Coordinates of C-alpha atoms in Angstrom, one line a residue:
M1 CA 0.0 0.0 0.0
P2 CA 1.6 3.3 -1.1
S3 CA 2.2 5.9 1.7
A4 CA -0.1 8.9 2.0
R5 CA 2.8 11.1 1.1
L6 CA 3.4 9.2 -2.2
V7 CA -0.3 9.1 -3.1
T8 CA -0.4 12.9 -2.5
L9 CA 2.7 13.4 -4.6
L10 CA 1.5 11.4 -7.5
G11 CA -1.9 13.1 -7.5
A12 CA -0.2 16.6 -7.4
T13 CA 2.0 15.5 -10.3
V14 CA -0.9 14.5 -12.4
R15 CA -2.8 17.7 -11.6
R16 CA 0.2 19.9 -12.3
E17 CA 0.9 18.3 -15.7
R18 CA -2.7 18.5 -16.7
Q19 CA -3.0 22.2 -15.7
L20 CA 0.3 23.0 -17.5
R21 CA -1.4 21.7 -20.7
E22 CA -4.6 23.6 -19.9
L23 CA -6.6 20.3 -20.0
T24 CA -9.8 19.7 -18.0
Q25 CA -10.2 16.5 -16.1
R26 CA -12.8 15.5 -18.7
Q27 CA -10.4 16.1 -21.6
L28 CA -7.6 14.1 -20.0
A29 CA -10.0 11.3 -19.2
E30 CA -11.0 11.1 -22.9
L31 CA -7.3 11.1 -24.0
A32 CA -6.2 8.5 -21.5
E33 CA -9.5 6.4 -21.6
V34 CA -9.8 6.7 -17.8
S35 CA -12.9 7.9 -16.0
Q36 CA -13.1 11.5 -14.9
T37 CA -14.1 10.4 -11.5
A38 CA -10.9 8.3 -11.2
I39 CA -8.8 11.3 -12.2
A40 CA -10.5 13.5 -9.7
R41 CA -9.9 11.0 -6.9
I42 CA -6.2 10.6 -7.9
E43 CA -5.6 14.3 -8.0
R44 CA -7.2 14.8 -4.6
G45 CA -5.1 12.0 -3.1
D46 CA -8.1 9.9 -2.3
R47 CA -7.0 7.0 -4.5
A48 CA -3.6 5.6 -5.2
P49 CA -3.3 5.1 -9.0
N50 CA -2.0 1.7 -10.2
I51 CA 1.0 1.8 -12.5
P52 CA -0.8 1.1 -15.8
V53 CA -3.4 3.8 -15.1
L54 CA -0.7 6.3 -14.1
E55 CA 1.3 5.5 -17.2
R56 CA -1.7 6.0 -19.4
L57 CA -2.5 9.4 -17.8
L58 CA 1.1 10.6 -18.2
A59 CA 1.5 9.2 -21.7
A60 CA -1.6 11.1 -22.8
M61 CA 0.3 14.3 -21.8
D62 CA 3.5 13.2 -23.6
V63 CA 5.4 12.6 -20.3
Q64 CA 6.5 9.4 -18.5
L65 CA 7.2 8.3 -14.9
V66 CA 10.9 8.2 -13.9
V67 CA 11.7 6.3 -10.7
G68 CA 14.7 7.0 -8.6
V69 CA 15.9 6.7 -5.0
E70 CA 17.6 9.2 -2.7
P71 CA 18.3 9.4 1.0
L72 CA 15.3 10.4 3.1
D73 CA 14.8 14.1 3.0
A74 CA 17.8 14.6 0.7
H75 CA 15.9 17.4 -1.0
L76 CA 16.0 19.3 2.2
D77 CA 19.8 19.0 2.5
A78 CA 20.2 20.2 -1.1
R79 CA 17.9 23.2 -0.4
I80 CA 19.8 24.1 2.8
D81 CA 23.2 23.9 1.0
D82 CA 21.8 26.1 -1.8
L83 CA 20.3 28.7 0.6
A84 CA 23.6 28.9 2.5
L85 CA 25.2 30.4 -0.6
R86 CA 22.6 33.1 -1.0
P87 CA 22.5 36.4 1.0
I88 CA 19.7 36.9 3.5
A89 CA 18.4 39.9 1.5
E90 CA 17.8 37.6 -1.5
R91 CA 16.0 35.0 0.7
I92 CA 13.8 37.7 2.1
E93 CA 12.9 39.1 -1.3
K94 CA 12.1 35.6 -2.7
L95 CA 9.8 35.0 0.2
G96 CA 7.9 38.2 -0.5
L97 CA 8.1 38.9 3.2
D98 CA 8.3 42.7 3.2
E99 CA 5.4 43.2 0.8
L100 CA 3.2 40.9 2.9
L101 CA 4.1 42.7 6.1
D102 CA 3.4 46.0 4.6
R103 CA -0.1 44.8 3.7
L104 CA -1.1 43.2 6.9
P105 CA -3.6 45.1 9.2
D106 CA -2.3 47.0 12.1
F107 CA -2.5 44.4 14.9
P108 CA 0.2 42.9 17.0
Q109 CA 2.1 40.1 15.2
V110 CA 5.6 38.5 15.3
L111 CA 7.5 36.3 12.9
T112 CA 8.0 32.7 13.9
G113 CA 8.9 29.3 12.6
G114 CA 11.3 29.0 9.7
T115 CA 10.8 32.7 8.8
A116 CA 12.2 33.8 12.2
A117 CA 15.1 31.3 11.8
L118 CA 15.9 32.6 8.3
L119 CA 16.0 36.2 9.6
Q120 CA 18.5 35.1 12.2
G121 CA 20.8 33.7 9.6
A122 CA 19.9 30.1 9.4
P123 CA 19.5 29.0 5.8
V124 CA 16.5 26.9 6.3
P125 CA 13.8 26.3 3.6
V126 CA 10.8 28.5 4.0
D127 CA 7.9 28.2 1.6
A128 CA 5.7 31.0 3.1
P129 CA 5.9 33.7 5.7
E130 CA 5.0 32.5 9.2
I131 CA 3.5 34.8 11.8
A132 CA 2.2 34.4 15.3
L133 CA -0.9 36.4 16.2
R134 CA -3.4 36.4 19.0
W135 CA -6.8 34.7 19.0
Q136 CA -8.3 38.1 20.0
D137 CA -7.2 39.5 16.6
S138 CA -8.7 36.6 14.7
K139 CA -11.6 38.6 13.3
L140 CA -9.3 41.4 12.0
F141 CA -7.2 38.8 10.4
T142 CA -10.2 37.1 8.8
R143 CA -11.5 40.4 7.4
W144 CA -8.1 41.0 5.9
L145 CA -8.2 37.5 4.3
E146 CA -11.6 38.2 2.9
T147 CA -10.5 41.6 1.4
N148 CA -7.4 39.9 -0.2
Y149 CA -9.1 36.9 -1.7
G150 CA -7.9 34.5 0.9
Q151 CA -8.4 30.8 0.6
R152 CA -7.8 28.2 3.3
W153 CA -5.6 25.2 2.7
N154 CA -7.7 22.1 2.2
A155 CA -5.6 19.1 3.2
R156 CA -8.2 16.6 1.9
W157 CA -8.1 18.1 -1.6
S158 CA -4.4 19.1 -1.4
E159 CA -5.3 22.6 -2.7
F160 CA -6.6 25.9 -1.4
G161 CA -10.3 26.5 -1.2
G162 CA -13.5 24.9 0.0
L163 CA -13.0 25.7 3.7
W164 CA -14.1 28.6 6.0
L165 CA -11.4 31.2 6.3
E166 CA -11.7 31.8 10.1
P167 CA -8.8 30.4 12.1
E168 CA -11.4 29.1 14.6
E169 CA -12.6 26.6 12.0
P170 CA -10.9 23.2 11.7
G171 CA -8.0 23.0 9.4
E172 CA -4.4 24.1 9.0
H173 CA -3.7 27.7 9.6
R174 CA -2.5 28.3 6.1
W175 CA -4.0 30.6 3.5
S176 CA -3.3 31.8 -0.1
T177 CA -3.8 35.5 -0.6
T178 CA -3.3 38.2 -3.2
Y179 CA 0.2 38.6 -1.7
G180 CA 1.1 35.0 -1.7
E181 CA 0.7 32.3 0.9
I182 CA 0.7 33.0 4.7
R183 CA 0.8 30.7 7.7
A184 CA -0.2 31.6 11.2
T185 CA 0.4 30.3 14.7
M186 CA -2.5 31.3 16.8
C187 CA -1.9 32.0 20.5
D188 CA -3.4 33.7 23.6
E189 CA -0.4 35.9 24.1
L190 CA 2.4 36.6 21.7
P191 CA 5.8 35.0 22.5
E192 CA 8.8 37.0 23.6
T193 CA 10.8 38.4 20.7
I194 CA 14.1 39.9 19.7
E195 CA 14.7 42.6 17.0
V196 CA 16.8 41.9 14.0
R197 CA 17.6 44.3 11.2
H198 CA 18.2 43.7 7.6
G199 CA 18.8 46.8 5.4
R200 CA 16.6 49.6 6.6
R201 CA 14.0 47.3 8.1
S202 CA 13.6 45.8 11.6
Y203 CA 11.7 42.6 12.3
Q204 CA 10.4 41.2 15.6
V205 CA 11.2 37.5 15.6
V206 CA 11.0 34.6 18.0
P207 CA 14.6 33.7 19.1
L208 CA 16.2 30.5 17.8
V209 CA 16.4 29.0 21.3
E210 CA 12.7 29.4 21.8
L211 CA 11.9 28.0 18.3
E212 CA 13.9 24.9 19.1
L213 CA 11.8 24.4 22.3
T214 CA 8.3 25.1 20.9
D215 CA 8.4 24.6 17.1
A216 CA 9.1 21.0 16.0
R217 CA 9.4 21.8 12.3
A218 CA 11.7 24.7 12.8
A219 CA 13.8 22.7 15.3
E220 CA 14.2 19.8 12.8
L221 CA 15.3 22.3 10.1
L222 CA 17.8 23.9 12.5
R223 CA 19.2 20.5 13.5
R224 CA 19.6 19.5 9.8
Y225 CA 21.4 22.8 9.1
R226 CA 23.8 22.3 12.0
D227 CA 24.4 18.7 10.9
R228 CA 25.3 20.0 7.4
Q229 CA 27.8 22.4 8.9
L230 CA 29.5 19.6 10.8
T231 CA 29.5 17.4 7.8
S232 CA 31.1 20.1 5.6
G233 CA 33.5 21.2 8.3
G234 CA 31.9 24.7 8.3

């Protein structure tokens, strides 16, 4: 039985290739002689495609499946090594952090997770800005999401949309907006922070030592970064 991660990855691959070719699910179903319902379930990650079906779907889009092996999470190590070569200013710009912060409403917030680690010099992979905000500011945040075409991450469908925006509703605290993706950690009171400066801008961030105690994902990335330093003799 394929792992949930593999099923999600295969479904996302089929969806990405289909959308790149501007095909609807119905059109792909006709080309591959597979039911549209089956394609929808595969793309949602509800169904693991068997190899013949997967090959038919990909062949209909003039691509094929290539199988390889690599050490677990080797892609993370490669990203860490690449980020270590890039200046922090470039990492901040690629993340779109400043533009997002400039657009957020005027309520207390701090940077946390991988975003806070990045701003403190750790070259850890960050896919979206991560903020901590108080539950009492949830309504202000929700109104901002509504104004900026926010969509909540839907883990079941592996895409944004189909869920209520409010942080109080079940689901990951992860949204897409006009200004890119944003992730939030909701808390009763904001954590203690330190100030870091880059260029002309200052940021309030959760210190590394606190991240390692309270944020499992950030702690794992920091551990991998330090392991890479030891391995390379840095």
